[in-house]
Amino acid sequence: MKKAYILLFGLVLFTGLINAQKKDKSTKKADTEAFPFFITKTKPNRPLSAAVARNYDAYEAVRPEQNELYTQFKYTKLKGFDYNNGDGTITRRDPSKVIFENGKYYLWYTYRNTPVKPVGMARAKEATETIPSSDWDLSEIWYATSDDGFTWKEEGVAVPRPPKPQPGWRSVTTTDILKWKGKYYLYYQAFMEASGLRGDFCPVAVSYADSPDGPWTAANQVVIPNGPEGAWDQYSIHDPYPLVHDGKIYLYYKADFDKRPELNPSKIRMQGVAIADNPLGPFIKHPLNPVLNSGHETTLFPFREGVAAIVQRDGMEHNTIQYAKDWINFEIASITELLPVAAGPFVPDAFTDTKNGQGITWGISHFINAGGNWNHTELARFDCDLSLEVDDQGMKEHYYQYSPEFHYTHKLSAKQLERIKQQTEKLKK
Ligand code: AAL
């Protein structure tokens, strides 16, 4: 009997030792299988969380500074534009892409110069032939040139408001430039009513010239019409933005839709594309429109075989740079901050029908709150590294430091303070 007990004890001890060793090895195995300190460039063959798998599958690099479509943005105040001391009578906004011709840079933009500042879209009924409703009401398309992209010489009007009933008789705004077979085309929003009366409603019209200095001839026709009743783009065709791809003109645009007064902000903004073989149309809207689910203005550039977009302000995917290899189906390429608003980049290969877009490093954008929101807008220069030709690590830091004072400018409202007070009171009951 005694021997049996000793044998049993030995067996239990031996089994315990084996298990301890197994546990030790499995712990060691777990340790050796931990995610590595030096991350691998290629996706490892091991179980990954959704986030880390996405870090490999959704982006071209595992870290921002090696992602060609990640960048920060730097801003510079422009010289050469006067804004009447910001009294709201002069605005310059919604710049076109920048082009380089005749040994200098060219830029077109919305120019308003009215005796008084805008009354605001909500009071559009009070607008007159001299009182603007919105910041871009009663506007023309003006242009400027520059030797360096920092100091600009305002050249004057390019496209004036045409006489009634031509498209744009109330206001011509938010233009962009196309160079096609040696001729130049300016596409712009053509308002036939004061913005804000029913909404920011307009189609797109076009003018053309043999030189970037004009004279410009209005085609006196709508080239991108509003969509049919009930369509997402039935009211607004904004921010026309032409590029050349596949031997055609790809004109991207934005529409505001789904306005529901009970919601605030009450609109959704998305972007579509219309394609034509001829600059004067017909433009065929893509059946998959909208093709970008976010973004307030349109800013795109050829990149490798596809097209990239700077997507800012509105939508579920704002503050991103996106990429569509087929120019239609966009994916998020990076997430960034302080993106340029209404950016008109200098895109050297915008019209070359390139199969290997090189990207961008600068352009012109705007600040709508230059003189207190809706009074006037001012143009500014932005710089970045979204270029295959440049590797500027100074543009690839991971974040900006915003000062405490900047954070404190974003204050709680009285309604939010009241909610917080109620929540605290509830705890004390
Ligand atoms: C801009 C653009 C269009 C809108 C208004 C002027 O940011 O989206 O041009 O109509 O605002």
Tab-separated table of C-alpha atoms and ligand atoms in Angstrom:
chain	number	residue	atom	x	y	z
A	1	MET	CA	0.000	0.000	0.000
A	2	LYS	CA	2.777	2.421	0.989
A	3	LYS	CA	4.533	1.788	-2.351
A	4	ALA	CA	1.272	2.636	-4.170
A	5	TYR	CA	1.079	6.010	-2.381
A	6	ILE	CA	4.740	6.809	-3.245
A	7	LEU	CA	4.140	5.818	-6.886
A	8	LEU	CA	0.980	8.020	-7.045
A	9	PHE	CA	2.808	10.972	-5.447
A	10	GLY	CA	5.690	10.574	-7.933
A	11	LEU	CA	3.204	10.467	-10.848
A	12	VAL	CA	1.431	13.645	-9.642
A	13	LEU	CA	4.771	15.427	-9.148
A	14	PHE	CA	6.016	14.391	-12.640
A	15	THR	CA	2.784	15.493	-14.313
A	16	GLY	CA	2.956	18.812	-12.483
A	17	LEU	CA	6.526	19.359	-13.666
A	18	ILE	CA	5.587	18.540	-17.296
A	19	ASN	CA	2.627	20.960	-17.157
A	20	ALA	CA	4.776	23.666	-15.584
A	21	GLN	CA	7.320	23.226	-18.365
A	22	LYS	CA	4.529	23.322	-21.005
A	23	LYS	CA	3.111	26.494	-19.385
A	24	ASP	CA	6.537	28.001	-19.278
A	25	LYS	CA	7.093	27.215	-22.964
A	26	SER	CA	3.601	28.476	-23.942
A	27	THR	CA	4.272	31.712	-22.031
A	28	LYS	CA	7.641	31.988	-23.768
A	29	LYS	CA	5.879	31.150	-27.093
A	30	ALA	CA	3.372	33.954	-26.401
A	31	ASP	CA	6.277	36.285	-25.580
A	32	THR	CA	8.167	35.402	-28.780
A	33	GLU	CA	4.910	35.778	-30.748
A	34	ALA	CA	4.290	39.377	-29.395
A	35	PHE	CA	3.893	42.063	-32.049
A	36	PRO	CA	7.468	43.096	-32.938
A	37	PHE	CA	9.130	46.276	-31.668
A	38	PHE	CA	10.497	46.991	-35.165
A	39	ILE	CA	7.338	46.932	-37.285
A	40	THR	CA	7.685	45.036	-40.552
A	41	LYS	CA	7.136	46.920	-43.808
A	42	THR	CA	5.050	44.077	-45.183
A	43	LYS	CA	2.040	42.560	-43.494
A	44	PRO	CA	3.201	39.765	-41.154
A	45	ASN	CA	1.715	36.247	-41.363
A	46	ARG	CA	0.125	36.288	-37.888
A	47	PRO	CA	-3.221	37.134	-36.327
A	48	LEU	CA	-3.721	40.923	-36.431
A	49	SER	CA	-6.352	43.210	-34.948
A	50	ALA	CA	-8.631	44.997	-37.429
A	51	ALA	CA	-6.757	48.274	-36.833
A	52	VAL	CA	-3.296	46.869	-37.451
A	53	ALA	CA	-4.505	44.859	-40.449
A	54	ARG	CA	-5.953	48.118	-41.795
A	55	ASN	CA	-2.644	49.836	-41.187
A	56	TYR	CA	-1.193	47.453	-43.786
A	57	ASP	CA	-4.145	47.028	-46.141
A	58	ALA	CA	-5.600	50.554	-46.371
A	59	TYR	CA	-2.480	52.726	-46.623
A	60	GLU	CA	0.603	52.705	-48.805
A	61	ALA	CA	2.977	52.777	-45.803
A	62	VAL	CA	2.823	51.694	-42.177
A	63	ARG	CA	3.801	55.164	-40.971
A	64	PRO	CA	2.648	58.614	-42.100
A	65	GLU	CA	6.078	60.007	-42.966
A	66	GLN	CA	6.546	57.294	-45.589
A	67	ASN	CA	3.073	57.768	-47.093
A	68	GLU	CA	3.288	59.834	-50.301
A	69	LEU	CA	-0.321	60.896	-49.795
A	70	TYR	CA	0.166	62.095	-46.220
A	71	THR	CA	1.218	65.682	-45.583
A	72	GLN	CA	0.849	68.599	-43.268
A	73	PHE	CA	0.081	72.036	-44.638
A	74	LYS	CA	1.930	75.335	-44.136
A	75	TYR	CA	0.338	78.735	-44.853
A	76	THR	CA	1.673	82.097	-46.070
A	77	LYS	CA	-0.149	85.459	-46.281
A	78	LEU	CA	-0.186	86.703	-49.873
A	79	LYS	CA	1.043	90.134	-50.985
A	80	GLY	CA	-0.730	92.253	-53.602
A	81	PHE	CA	-4.384	92.003	-52.601
A	82	ASP	CA	-6.205	94.828	-50.766
A	83	TYR	CA	-9.392	94.136	-48.781
A	84	ASN	CA	-10.485	97.682	-47.792
A	85	ASN	CA	-9.275	97.024	-44.227
A	86	GLY	CA	-11.596	94.024	-43.996
A	87	ASP	CA	-14.800	96.104	-44.027
A	88	GLY	CA	-16.578	93.416	-46.036
A	89	THR	CA	-16.934	95.444	-49.248
A	90	ILE	CA	-14.207	93.441	-51.026
A	91	THR	CA	-13.861	89.679	-51.095
A	92	ARG	CA	-11.614	87.313	-53.016
A	93	ARG	CA	-12.337	83.623	-52.656
A	94	ASP	CA	-12.688	80.161	-54.218
A	95	PRO	CA	-9.438	80.261	-56.199
A	96	SER	CA	-8.917	78.239	-59.366
A	97	LYS	CA	-6.045	75.854	-59.907
A	98	VAL	CA	-2.821	77.769	-60.560
A	99	ILE	CA	-1.284	77.439	-64.051
A	100	PHE	CA	2.126	78.530	-65.378
A	101	GLU	CA	2.097	80.306	-68.760
A	102	ASN	CA	4.113	83.128	-70.401
A	103	GLY	CA	6.784	82.751	-67.688
A	104	LYS	CA	4.466	83.414	-64.752
A	105	TYR	CA	1.730	81.937	-62.575
A	106	TYR	CA	-1.939	82.653	-63.280
A	107	LEU	CA	-4.837	82.475	-60.825
A	108	TRP	CA	-8.561	83.163	-61.186
A	109	TYR	CA	-10.992	83.717	-58.310
A	110	THR	CA	-14.365	85.105	-57.216
A	111	TYR	CA	-14.086	88.903	-56.794
A	112	ARG	CA	-16.790	90.973	-55.113
A	113	ASN	CA	-16.518	94.766	-54.667
A	114	THR	CA	-19.814	96.187	-53.381
A	115	PRO	CA	-20.689	99.440	-51.563
A	116	VAL	CA	-21.711	97.460	-48.461
A	117	LYS	CA	-20.916	94.077	-46.947
A	118	PRO	CA	-23.301	91.123	-47.450
A	119	VAL	CA	-26.571	90.981	-45.500
A	120	GLY	CA	-26.210	87.183	-45.268
A	121	MET	CA	-28.056	84.352	-47.020
A	122	ALA	CA	-30.789	84.284	-44.362
A	123	ARG	CA	-31.692	87.872	-45.339
A	124	ALA	CA	-31.394	87.307	-49.106
A	125	LYS	CA	-34.783	88.974	-49.587
A	126	GLU	CA	-33.119	92.272	-48.637
A	127	ALA	CA	-30.471	91.896	-51.358
A	128	THR	CA	-30.627	94.395	-54.186
A	129	GLU	CA	-28.562	95.271	-57.273
A	130	THR	CA	-25.957	96.739	-54.894
A	131	ILE	CA	-26.575	94.919	-51.617
A	132	PRO	CA	-25.149	91.373	-51.751
A	133	SER	CA	-26.864	88.469	-50.008
A	134	SER	CA	-23.875	86.142	-49.551
A	135	ASP	CA	-20.138	86.801	-49.691
A	136	TRP	CA	-20.139	85.549	-53.313
A	137	ASP	CA	-23.281	87.370	-54.518
A	138	LEU	CA	-22.900	90.192	-57.148
A	139	SER	CA	-19.437	88.834	-58.023
A	140	GLU	CA	-17.233	88.555	-61.104
A	141	ILE	CA	-14.303	86.329	-62.047
A	142	TRP	CA	-11.036	88.244	-61.728
A	143	TYR	CA	-7.468	87.112	-62.222
A	144	ALA	CA	-3.961	87.803	-61.011
A	145	THR	CA	-0.421	86.828	-62.025
A	146	SER	CA	2.741	86.188	-60.042
A	147	ASP	CA	6.438	85.484	-60.586
A	148	ASP	CA	6.835	83.510	-57.329
A	149	GLY	CA	3.399	82.468	-56.050
A	150	PHE	CA	3.711	84.714	-52.995
A	151	THR	CA	3.354	88.264	-54.402
A	152	TRP	CA	0.501	88.712	-56.872
A	153	LYS	CA	-0.436	91.428	-59.367
A	154	GLU	CA	-4.183	91.807	-59.756
A	155	GLU	CA	-4.818	92.041	-63.522
A	156	GLY	CA	-8.568	92.752	-63.346
A	157	VAL	CA	-11.778	91.167	-64.583
A	158	ALA	CA	-11.723	87.994	-66.683
A	159	VAL	CA	-15.431	87.088	-66.752
A	160	PRO	CA	-17.921	89.869	-65.892
A	161	ARG	CA	-21.534	89.240	-64.971
A	162	PRO	CA	-23.354	88.839	-68.311
A	163	PRO	CA	-26.621	90.686	-69.047
A	164	LYS	CA	-29.940	89.068	-68.103
A	165	PRO	CA	-31.061	86.412	-68.925
A	166	GLN	CA	-27.643	84.876	-69.629
A	167	PRO	CA	-26.434	82.274	-67.114
A	168	GLY	CA	-24.627	84.114	-64.294
A	169	TRP	CA	-26.314	87.514	-64.708
A	170	ARG	CA	-26.695	87.787	-60.895
A	171	SER	CA	-23.215	86.480	-60.047
A	172	VAL	CA	-20.403	84.441	-61.610
A	173	THR	CA	-18.296	82.681	-58.988
A	174	THR	CA	-16.088	79.764	-57.957
A	175	THR	CA	-14.233	79.251	-61.175
A	176	ASP	CA	-11.637	76.790	-62.419
A	177	ILE	CA	-9.388	76.646	-65.431
A	178	LEU	CA	-8.946	74.060	-68.187
A	179	LYS	CA	-6.317	74.198	-70.932
A	180	TRP	CA	-7.426	72.035	-73.845
A	181	LYS	CA	-5.870	71.859	-77.318
A	182	GLY	CA	-4.206	75.257	-76.877
A	183	LYS	CA	-7.340	77.104	-75.764
A	184	TYR	CA	-8.381	78.123	-72.247
A	185	TYR	CA	-11.745	77.532	-70.553
A	186	LEU	CA	-13.085	79.002	-67.325
A	187	TYR	CA	-15.947	77.052	-65.736
A	188	TYR	CA	-17.921	78.875	-63.051
A	189	GLN	CA	-21.087	78.889	-60.992
A	190	ALA	CA	-23.709	80.895	-62.854
A	191	PHE	CA	-26.237	82.401	-60.438
A	192	MET	CA	-29.573	83.594	-61.795
A	193	GLU	CA	-30.890	84.627	-58.354
A	194	ALA	CA	-29.361	85.998	-55.176
A	195	SER	CA	-27.720	83.148	-53.282
A	196	GLY	CA	-29.868	82.309	-50.280
A	197	LEU	CA	-33.255	83.257	-51.755
A	198	ARG	CA	-34.162	79.564	-52.120
A	199	GLY	CA	-30.694	78.226	-51.359
A	200	ASP	CA	-27.241	78.335	-52.900
A	201	PHE	CA	-28.731	77.298	-56.210
A	202	CYS	CA	-26.923	77.495	-59.525
A	203	PRO	CA	-25.724	75.513	-62.563
A	204	VAL	CA	-22.284	75.795	-64.194
A	205	ALA	CA	-21.446	77.853	-67.283
A	206	VAL	CA	-18.214	78.383	-69.240
A	207	SER	CA	-16.223	81.068	-71.062
A	208	TYR	CA	-13.261	80.512	-73.380
A	209	ALA	CA	-10.210	82.387	-74.705
A	210	ASP	CA	-7.104	81.918	-76.849
A	211	SER	CA	-4.907	83.341	-74.070
A	212	PRO	CA	-4.952	83.143	-70.262
A	213	ASP	CA	-5.120	86.948	-70.390
A	214	GLY	CA	-8.361	86.785	-72.370
A	215	PRO	CA	-10.434	88.261	-73.852
A	216	TRP	CA	-12.956	85.700	-72.672
A	217	THR	CA	-16.077	84.804	-74.645
A	218	ALA	CA	-19.057	83.502	-72.702
A	219	ALA	CA	-20.562	80.363	-74.251
A	220	ASN	CA	-23.881	81.727	-72.903
A	221	GLN	CA	-25.035	78.215	-72.124
A	222	VAL	CA	-25.215	75.989	-69.074
A	223	VAL	CA	-22.675	73.170	-69.499
A	224	ILE	CA	-23.270	71.301	-66.231
A	225	PRO	CA	-27.007	71.479	-65.617
A	226	ASN	CA	-28.743	70.931	-62.319
A	227	GLY	CA	-29.940	67.371	-61.848
A	228	PRO	CA	-33.565	66.247	-62.324
A	229	GLU	CA	-36.121	66.894	-59.564
A	230	GLY	CA	-35.391	64.724	-56.561
A	231	ALA	CA	-31.780	64.149	-57.587
A	232	TRP	CA	-28.904	64.879	-55.147
A	233	ASP	CA	-27.648	67.663	-57.445
A	234	GLN	CA	-31.020	69.140	-58.385
A	235	TYR	CA	-30.245	72.566	-56.944
A	236	SER	CA	-26.517	73.224	-56.702
A	237	ILE	CA	-23.686	72.439	-59.090
A	238	HIS	CA	-20.750	73.959	-57.224
A	239	ASP	CA	-16.975	74.109	-57.479
A	240	PRO	CA	-16.464	72.933	-61.084
A	241	TYR	CA	-12.971	71.383	-61.289
A	242	PRO	CA	-11.724	70.072	-64.670
A	243	LEU	CA	-8.810	67.669	-65.204
A	244	VAL	CA	-7.793	65.740	-68.331
A	245	HIS	CA	-7.797	61.942	-68.158
A	246	ASP	CA	-8.103	59.177	-70.725
A	247	GLY	CA	-8.370	61.735	-73.531
A	248	LYS	CA	-11.455	63.298	-71.905
A	249	ILE	CA	-12.369	66.154	-69.582
A	250	TYR	CA	-13.223	64.913	-66.083
A	251	LEU	CA	-15.070	67.776	-64.399
A	252	TYR	CA	-15.570	67.151	-60.677
A	253	TYR	CA	-18.181	69.222	-58.815
A	254	LYS	CA	-19.889	69.447	-55.441
A	255	ALA	CA	-23.584	69.566	-54.554
A	256	ASP	CA	-25.345	70.506	-51.324
A	257	PHE	CA	-28.373	68.325	-50.630
A	258	ASP	CA	-30.702	66.763	-48.053
A	259	LYS	CA	-31.399	70.137	-46.400
A	260	ARG	CA	-33.554	69.415	-43.351
A	261	PRO	CA	-34.277	72.552	-41.264
A	262	GLU	CA	-34.656	70.418	-38.143
A	263	LEU	CA	-31.008	69.379	-38.429
A	264	ASN	CA	-28.037	71.657	-37.894
A	265	PRO	CA	-25.851	71.723	-39.976
A	266	SER	CA	-28.729	71.027	-42.243
A	267	LYS	CA	-27.050	69.954	-45.452
A	268	ILE	CA	-24.992	67.081	-46.750
A	269	ARG	CA	-22.233	67.873	-49.239
A	270	MET	CA	-20.793	65.302	-51.646
A	271	GLN	CA	-18.939	65.433	-54.948
A	272	GLY	CA	-19.614	64.009	-58.387
A	273	VAL	CA	-17.951	63.951	-61.801
A	274	ALA	CA	-19.187	64.754	-65.316
A	275	ILE	CA	-17.177	63.625	-68.341
A	276	ALA	CA	-16.990	65.121	-71.836
A	277	ASP	CA	-14.979	64.848	-75.046
A	278	ASN	CA	-15.465	68.548	-75.739
A	279	PRO	CA	-14.950	71.473	-73.317
A	280	LEU	CA	-18.372	72.889	-74.235
A	281	GLY	CA	-20.026	69.538	-73.562
A	282	PRO	CA	-22.117	67.572	-73.518
A	283	PHE	CA	-20.913	66.506	-70.083
A	284	ILE	CA	-22.224	63.122	-68.979
A	285	LYS	CA	-22.642	62.720	-65.215
A	286	HIS	CA	-21.166	59.455	-63.966
A	287	PRO	CA	-23.772	56.860	-62.965
A	288	LEU	CA	-21.977	56.268	-59.649
A	289	ASN	CA	-22.298	59.930	-58.617
A	290	PRO	CA	-21.668	61.109	-55.938
A	291	VAL	CA	-18.121	59.681	-56.079
A	292	LEU	CA	-16.786	61.466	-52.950
A	293	ASN	CA	-18.910	61.197	-49.793
A	294	SER	CA	-17.324	64.273	-48.170
A	295	GLY	CA	-15.604	67.563	-48.870
A	296	HIS	CA	-16.897	71.118	-49.172
A	297	GLU	CA	-14.983	72.337	-52.240
A	298	THR	CA	-13.292	70.258	-54.935
A	299	THR	CA	-9.499	69.889	-54.942
A	300	LEU	CA	-7.980	67.038	-56.958
A	301	PHE	CA	-4.786	66.188	-58.820
A	302	PRO	CA	-3.515	63.322	-60.989
A	303	PHE	CA	-1.422	60.941	-58.872
A	304	ARG	CA	0.327	57.894	-60.312
A	305	GLU	CA	-2.299	56.343	-62.620
A	306	GLY	CA	-5.207	57.639	-60.563
A	307	VAL	CA	-6.447	60.858	-59.035
A	308	ALA	CA	-6.084	62.157	-55.466
A	309	ALA	CA	-8.439	64.505	-53.627
A	310	ILE	CA	-8.037	66.826	-50.650
A	311	VAL	CA	-11.286	66.311	-48.723
A	312	GLN	CA	-12.031	68.987	-46.130
A	313	ARG	CA	-14.766	70.520	-43.983
A	314	ASP	CA	-17.893	68.406	-44.597
A	315	GLY	CA	-18.874	64.781	-44.447
A	316	MET	CA	-18.061	61.557	-42.678
A	317	GLU	CA	-14.585	61.500	-44.177
A	318	HIS	CA	-13.503	65.132	-43.960
A	319	ASN	CA	-9.868	65.846	-43.063
A	320	THR	CA	-8.661	63.111	-45.387
A	321	ILE	CA	-6.684	62.782	-48.580
A	322	GLN	CA	-8.316	60.228	-50.841
A	323	TYR	CA	-7.263	58.309	-53.925
A	324	ALA	CA	-9.102	56.690	-56.840
A	325	LYS	CA	-6.993	54.492	-59.111
A	326	ASP	CA	-9.897	54.506	-61.628
A	327	TRP	CA	-10.725	58.224	-61.050
A	328	ILE	CA	-14.173	57.160	-59.722
A	329	ASN	CA	-13.923	54.897	-56.665
A	330	PHE	CA	-12.127	56.776	-53.895
A	331	GLU	CA	-10.507	55.287	-50.796
A	332	ILE	CA	-8.975	57.122	-47.838
A	333	ALA	CA	-5.209	57.414	-48.385
A	334	SER	CA	-4.413	59.395	-45.256
A	335	ILE	CA	-5.918	61.441	-42.451
A	336	THR	CA	-4.467	64.876	-41.727
A	337	GLU	CA	-5.291	68.284	-40.266
A	338	LEU	CA	-5.457	72.019	-41.055
A	339	LEU	CA	-6.327	71.178	-44.671
A	340	PRO	CA	-6.497	74.074	-47.168
A	341	VAL	CA	-10.078	75.249	-47.758
A	342	ALA	CA	-11.294	75.668	-51.365
A	343	ALA	CA	-7.749	74.871	-52.481
A	344	GLY	CA	-6.624	75.597	-56.031
A	345	PRO	CA	-3.294	73.748	-56.291
A	346	PHE	CA	-0.565	74.281	-58.867
A	347	VAL	CA	-0.964	71.016	-60.819
A	348	PRO	CA	1.697	70.865	-63.556
A	349	ASP	CA	0.142	67.721	-65.110
A	350	ALA	CA	-3.521	68.718	-64.740
A	351	PHE	CA	-4.078	68.764	-68.527
A	352	THR	CA	-1.353	66.443	-69.866
A	353	ASP	CA	-3.483	63.273	-69.651
A	354	THR	CA	-0.627	61.816	-67.645
A	355	LYS	CA	-0.479	58.118	-66.760
A	356	ASN	CA	1.874	58.899	-63.884
A	357	GLY	CA	0.670	61.964	-61.989
A	358	GLN	CA	3.462	63.540	-59.965
A	359	GLY	CA	1.319	65.335	-57.370
A	360	ILE	CA	1.448	68.821	-55.846
A	361	THR	CA	3.496	70.959	-53.461
A	362	TRP	CA	1.561	74.249	-53.254
A	363	GLY	CA	-1.443	76.279	-54.305
A	364	ILE	CA	-3.855	78.987	-53.221
A	365	SER	CA	-6.708	78.513	-50.739
A	366	HIS	CA	-8.961	80.853	-48.785
A	367	PHE	CA	-10.075	81.809	-45.268
A	368	ILE	CA	-13.797	82.633	-45.114
A	369	ASN	CA	-13.609	84.185	-41.675
A	370	ALA	CA	-10.950	86.742	-42.559
A	371	GLY	CA	-13.070	89.623	-41.301
A	372	GLY	CA	-15.546	87.833	-39.117
A	373	ASN	CA	-17.588	85.101	-40.806
A	374	TRP	CA	-19.416	85.985	-44.034
A	375	ASN	CA	-18.004	89.515	-44.155
A	376	HIS	CA	-15.216	88.816	-46.568
A	377	THR	CA	-12.807	86.083	-47.527
A	378	GLU	CA	-9.108	86.337	-48.255
A	379	LEU	CA	-6.805	84.259	-50.411
A	380	ALA	CA	-3.713	82.592	-48.951
A	381	ARG	CA	-0.920	80.305	-50.120
A	382	PHE	CA	-0.586	76.741	-48.840
A	383	ASP	CA	2.410	74.452	-49.199
A	384	CYS	CA	2.553	70.699	-48.712
A	385	ASP	CA	4.334	67.534	-49.849
A	386	LEU	CA	1.905	65.473	-51.889
A	387	SER	CA	4.507	65.025	-54.587
A	388	LEU	CA	6.466	62.046	-55.925
A	389	GLU	CA	9.203	64.515	-56.900
A	390	VAL	CA	9.752	65.900	-53.402
A	391	ASP	CA	10.475	64.272	-50.041
A	392	ASP	CA	10.023	67.076	-47.525
A	393	GLN	CA	10.014	65.435	-44.099
A	394	GLY	CA	9.270	68.888	-42.659
A	395	MET	CA	5.782	68.370	-44.070
A	396	LYS	CA	5.372	64.888	-42.571
A	397	GLU	CA	5.289	65.483	-38.807
A	398	HIS	CA	2.482	63.573	-37.090
A	399	TYR	CA	0.581	66.515	-35.555
A	400	TYR	CA	0.467	70.241	-34.878
A	401	GLN	CA	0.501	71.697	-31.358
A	402	TYR	CA	-2.485	73.992	-30.905
A	403	SER	CA	-1.970	76.508	-28.072
A	404	PRO	CA	-4.189	76.493	-24.962
A	405	GLU	CA	-5.477	79.923	-26.086
A	406	PHE	CA	-6.530	78.426	-29.424
A	407	HIS	CA	-8.429	75.676	-27.585
A	408	TYR	CA	-10.079	78.203	-25.256
A	409	THR	CA	-11.489	80.085	-28.274
A	410	HIS	CA	-13.783	77.062	-28.773
A	411	LYS	CA	-16.049	77.771	-25.810
A	412	LEU	CA	-19.087	75.923	-24.375
A	413	SER	CA	-22.421	77.459	-25.352
A	414	ALA	CA	-24.953	78.582	-22.718
A	415	LYS	CA	-27.069	75.536	-23.663
A	416	GLN	CA	-24.127	73.164	-23.120
A	417	LEU	CA	-23.267	74.820	-19.778
A	418	GLU	CA	-26.883	74.376	-18.692
A	419	ARG	CA	-26.842	70.679	-19.660
A	420	ILE	CA	-23.648	70.170	-17.676
A	421	LYS	CA	-25.163	71.965	-14.676
A	422	GLN	CA	-28.245	69.726	-14.823
A	423	GLN	CA	-26.065	66.597	-15.008
A	424	THR	CA	-24.182	67.654	-11.879
A	425	GLU	CA	-27.394	68.563	-10.031
A	426	LYS	CA	-28.757	65.105	-10.863
A	427	LEU	CA	-25.743	63.459	-9.205
A	428	LYS	CA	-26.353	65.430	-6.008
A	429	LYS	CA	-29.963	64.231	-5.597
B	1	AAL	C1	-17.850	77.959	-51.648
B	1	AAL	C2	-18.174	76.954	-52.747
B	1	AAL	C3	-19.249	77.533	-53.663
B	1	AAL	C4	-20.466	77.846	-52.843
B	1	AAL	C5	-19.966	79.036	-52.058
B	1	AAL	C6	-19.281	79.835	-53.145
B	1	AAL	O1	-17.121	77.386	-50.609
B	1	AAL	O2	-18.565	75.720	-52.202
B	1	AAL	O3	-18.851	78.832	-54.105
B	1	AAL	O4	-21.524	78.265	-53.698
B	1	AAL	O5	-19.044	78.508	-51.090
